[in-house]
Amino acid sequence: MNIHVQLKRIYTALNETYDLTRQLAEAVDRNDQVTVQMLVAMRQEPVEKLRRGQQVLDQLKAALPQEAQGPMEALLKGSGTPAPEEAALANQAAINQRLLKQLVDLDRIVNRKVTREKSIYQ
């Protein structure tokens, strides 16, 4: 399996998690406790997929030759200029980073609404 394929898998899990978190935010706004509990439980699976996906990505990076690991890490973090053959990989990594930021921002809002002063983001 290559790194680009793994990034696409991570994107799918991020997208699923974001969608469930958006639904969770709507349920919290409606004060629909049954739906909130159901969505929190449903969100566990894609979050676990994300964790496993990141582990696989880390393993793939570690399997690269030593001299390629640093440049690959930089490429995945969006620093540097990718070579033409790396453009699709860099683009997918950037898309994943933007979606992850949106997910974290949304999760922060939902978490504060649900837990109030006991938020994990304080």
PDB file of C-alpha atoms in Angstrom:
ATOM      1  CA  MET A   1       0.000   0.000   0.000  1.00  0.00           C
ATOM      2  CA  ASN A   2       1.307   3.431  -0.736  1.00  0.00           C
ATOM      3  CA  ILE A   3       1.078   6.634   1.251  1.00  0.00           C
ATOM      4  CA  HIS A   4      -1.346   8.326  -1.158  1.00  0.00           C
ATOM      5  CA  VAL A   5      -3.849   5.472  -0.825  1.00  0.00           C
ATOM      6  CA  GLN A   6      -3.564   5.685   2.964  1.00  0.00           C
ATOM      7  CA  LEU A   7      -4.162   9.436   2.872  1.00  0.00           C
ATOM      8  CA  LYS A   8      -7.354   8.816   0.897  1.00  0.00           C
ATOM      9  CA  ARG A   9      -8.487   6.296   3.514  1.00  0.00           C
ATOM     10  CA  ILE A  10      -7.777   8.796   6.264  1.00  0.00           C
ATOM     11  CA  TYR A  11      -9.778  11.408   4.316  1.00  0.00           C
ATOM     12  CA  THR A  12     -12.755   9.045   4.179  1.00  0.00           C
ATOM     13  CA  ALA A  13     -12.613   8.493   7.935  1.00  0.00           C
ATOM     14  CA  LEU A  14     -12.189  12.248   8.547  1.00  0.00           C
ATOM     15  CA  ASN A  15     -15.177  12.989   6.362  1.00  0.00           C
ATOM     16  CA  GLU A  16     -17.323  10.394   8.146  1.00  0.00           C
ATOM     17  CA  THR A  17     -16.264  11.730  11.545  1.00  0.00           C
ATOM     18  CA  TYR A  18     -16.966  15.311  10.469  1.00  0.00           C
ATOM     19  CA  ASP A  19     -20.437  14.393   9.209  1.00  0.00           C
ATOM     20  CA  LEU A  20     -21.327  12.617  12.457  1.00  0.00           C
ATOM     21  CA  THR A  21     -19.935  15.522  14.486  1.00  0.00           C
ATOM     22  CA  ARG A  22     -22.039  17.972  12.463  1.00  0.00           C
ATOM     23  CA  GLN A  23     -25.117  15.832  13.152  1.00  0.00           C
ATOM     24  CA  LEU A  24     -24.104  15.715  16.810  1.00  0.00           C
ATOM     25  CA  ALA A  25     -23.908  19.522  16.918  1.00  0.00           C
ATOM     26  CA  GLU A  26     -27.400  19.747  15.463  1.00  0.00           C
ATOM     27  CA  ALA A  27     -28.744  17.238  18.006  1.00  0.00           C
ATOM     28  CA  VAL A  28     -27.116  19.181  20.858  1.00  0.00           C
ATOM     29  CA  ASP A  29     -28.717  22.379  19.574  1.00  0.00           C
ATOM     30  CA  ARG A  30     -32.109  20.634  19.551  1.00  0.00           C
ATOM     31  CA  ASN A  31     -31.411  19.206  23.015  1.00  0.00           C
ATOM     32  CA  ASP A  32     -32.178  15.722  21.625  1.00  0.00           C
ATOM     33  CA  GLN A  33     -30.403  13.571  24.204  1.00  0.00           C
ATOM     34  CA  VAL A  34     -31.290  10.229  22.580  1.00  0.00           C
ATOM     35  CA  THR A  35     -29.784  11.282  19.265  1.00  0.00           C
ATOM     36  CA  VAL A  36     -26.757  12.783  21.028  1.00  0.00           C
ATOM     37  CA  GLN A  37     -26.025   9.475  22.763  1.00  0.00           C
ATOM     38  CA  MET A  38     -26.518   7.528  19.556  1.00  0.00           C
ATOM     39  CA  LEU A  39     -24.229   9.827  17.533  1.00  0.00           C
ATOM     40  CA  VAL A  40     -21.514   9.798  20.184  1.00  0.00           C
ATOM     41  CA  ALA A  41     -21.527   5.999  20.026  1.00  0.00           C
ATOM     42  CA  MET A  42     -21.581   5.993  16.217  1.00  0.00           C
ATOM     43  CA  ARG A  43     -18.648   8.385  16.067  1.00  0.00           C
ATOM     44  CA  GLN A  44     -16.368   5.921  17.823  1.00  0.00           C
ATOM     45  CA  GLU A  45     -15.940   3.738  14.731  1.00  0.00           C
ATOM     46  CA  PRO A  46     -14.639   6.414  12.338  1.00  0.00           C
ATOM     47  CA  VAL A  47     -12.469   7.873  15.105  1.00  0.00           C
ATOM     48  CA  GLU A  48     -10.943   4.424  15.545  1.00  0.00           C
ATOM     49  CA  LYS A  49     -10.448   4.202  11.762  1.00  0.00           C
ATOM     50  CA  LEU A  50      -8.603   7.519  11.954  1.00  0.00           C
ATOM     51  CA  ARG A  51      -6.346   6.239  14.717  1.00  0.00           C
ATOM     52  CA  ARG A  52      -5.565   3.050  12.815  1.00  0.00           C
ATOM     53  CA  GLY A  53      -5.092   4.988   9.580  1.00  0.00           C
ATOM     54  CA  GLN A  54      -2.559   7.276  11.218  1.00  0.00           C
ATOM     55  CA  GLN A  55      -0.707   4.266  12.625  1.00  0.00           C
ATOM     56  CA  VAL A  56      -0.494   2.707   9.160  1.00  0.00           C
ATOM     57  CA  LEU A  57       0.666   6.030   7.700  1.00  0.00           C
ATOM     58  CA  ASP A  58       3.379   6.244  10.362  1.00  0.00           C
ATOM     59  CA  GLN A  59       4.480   2.688   9.526  1.00  0.00           C
ATOM     60  CA  LEU A  60       4.609   3.500   5.809  1.00  0.00           C
ATOM     61  CA  LYS A  61       6.731   6.574   6.482  1.00  0.00           C
ATOM     62  CA  ALA A  62       9.049   4.566   8.737  1.00  0.00           C
ATOM     63  CA  ALA A  63       9.487   1.964   5.979  1.00  0.00           C
ATOM     64  CA  LEU A  64      10.866   4.595   3.616  1.00  0.00           C
ATOM     65  CA  PRO A  65      14.629   4.903   3.230  1.00  0.00           C
ATOM     66  CA  GLN A  66      16.059   7.134   5.953  1.00  0.00           C
ATOM     67  CA  GLU A  67      16.906   9.930   3.521  1.00  0.00           C
ATOM     68  CA  ALA A  68      13.315  10.027   2.211  1.00  0.00           C
ATOM     69  CA  GLN A  69      11.578  10.184   5.601  1.00  0.00           C
ATOM     70  CA  GLY A  70      12.281  13.860   6.318  1.00  0.00           C
ATOM     71  CA  PRO A  71      11.177  15.112   2.909  1.00  0.00           C
ATOM     72  CA  MET A  72       8.036  12.938   3.072  1.00  0.00           C
ATOM     73  CA  GLU A  73       7.176  14.311   6.516  1.00  0.00           C
ATOM     74  CA  ALA A  74       7.632  17.858   5.213  1.00  0.00           C
ATOM     75  CA  LEU A  75       5.476  17.086   2.184  1.00  0.00           C
ATOM     76  CA  LEU A  76       2.702  15.687   4.380  1.00  0.00           C
ATOM     77  CA  LYS A  77       2.817  18.780   6.604  1.00  0.00           C
ATOM     78  CA  GLY A  78       2.563  21.078   3.597  1.00  0.00           C
ATOM     79  CA  SER A  79       6.009  22.590   3.775  1.00  0.00           C
ATOM     80  CA  GLY A  80       8.323  22.781   0.828  1.00  0.00           C
ATOM     81  CA  THR A  81       7.507  22.553  -2.845  1.00  0.00           C
ATOM     82  CA  PRO A  82       6.475  19.123  -4.067  1.00  0.00           C
ATOM     83  CA  ALA A  83       7.954  17.643  -7.209  1.00  0.00           C
ATOM     84  CA  PRO A  84       5.441  17.217 -10.052  1.00  0.00           C
ATOM     85  CA  GLU A  85       5.068  13.503  -9.288  1.00  0.00           C
ATOM     86  CA  GLU A  86       4.300  14.375  -5.654  1.00  0.00           C
ATOM     87  CA  ALA A  87       1.604  16.958  -6.420  1.00  0.00           C
ATOM     88  CA  ALA A  88      -1.361  14.591  -5.932  1.00  0.00           C
ATOM     89  CA  LEU A  89       0.075  13.360  -2.633  1.00  0.00           C
ATOM     90  CA  ALA A  90       0.699  16.906  -1.396  1.00  0.00           C
ATOM     91  CA  ASN A  91      -2.794  17.950  -2.468  1.00  0.00           C
ATOM     92  CA  GLN A  92      -4.427  15.055  -0.587  1.00  0.00           C
ATOM     93  CA  ALA A  93      -2.351  15.813   2.506  1.00  0.00           C
ATOM     94  CA  ALA A  94      -3.461  19.469   2.353  1.00  0.00           C
ATOM     95  CA  ILE A  95      -7.110  18.482   1.957  1.00  0.00           C
ATOM     96  CA  ASN A  96      -6.814  16.156   4.960  1.00  0.00           C
ATOM     97  CA  GLN A  97      -5.210  18.899   7.060  1.00  0.00           C
ATOM     98  CA  ARG A  98      -7.986  21.382   6.225  1.00  0.00           C
ATOM     99  CA  LEU A  99     -10.704  18.848   7.014  1.00  0.00           C
ATOM    100  CA  LEU A 100      -8.970  17.875  10.262  1.00  0.00           C
ATOM    101  CA  LYS A 101      -8.860  21.545  11.303  1.00  0.00           C
ATOM    102  CA  GLN A 102     -12.573  21.939  10.534  1.00  0.00           C
ATOM    103  CA  LEU A 103     -13.326  18.756  12.498  1.00  0.00           C
ATOM    104  CA  VAL A 104     -11.346  19.910  15.525  1.00  0.00           C
ATOM    105  CA  ASP A 105     -13.005  23.333  15.441  1.00  0.00           C
ATOM    106  CA  LEU A 106     -16.469  21.766  15.265  1.00  0.00           C
ATOM    107  CA  ASP A 107     -15.621  19.224  17.946  1.00  0.00           C
ATOM    108  CA  ARG A 108     -14.412  22.028  20.211  1.00  0.00           C
ATOM    109  CA  ILE A 109     -17.770  23.807  19.845  1.00  0.00           C
ATOM    110  CA  VAL A 110     -19.791  20.645  20.481  1.00  0.00           C
ATOM    111  CA  ASN A 111     -17.621  19.676  23.424  1.00  0.00           C
ATOM    112  CA  ARG A 112     -18.100  23.059  25.085  1.00  0.00           C
ATOM    113  CA  LYS A 113     -21.858  22.934  24.565  1.00  0.00           C
ATOM    114  CA  VAL A 114     -22.127  19.457  26.053  1.00  0.00           C
ATOM    115  CA  THR A 115     -19.655  19.696  28.915  1.00  0.00           C
ATOM    116  CA  ARG A 116     -19.723  23.444  29.595  1.00  0.00           C
ATOM    117  CA  GLU A 117     -16.970  24.222  32.118  1.00  0.00           C
ATOM    118  CA  LYS A 118     -15.602  20.652  32.000  1.00  0.00           C
ATOM    119  CA  SER A 119     -14.566  20.888  28.334  1.00  0.00           C
ATOM    120  CA  ILE A 120     -11.422  19.022  27.352  1.00  0.00           C
ATOM    121  CA  TYR A 121     -10.429  22.095  25.337  1.00  0.00           C
ATOM    122  CA  GLN A 122      -9.997  24.402  28.341  1.00  0.00           C
TER     123      GLN A 122
END
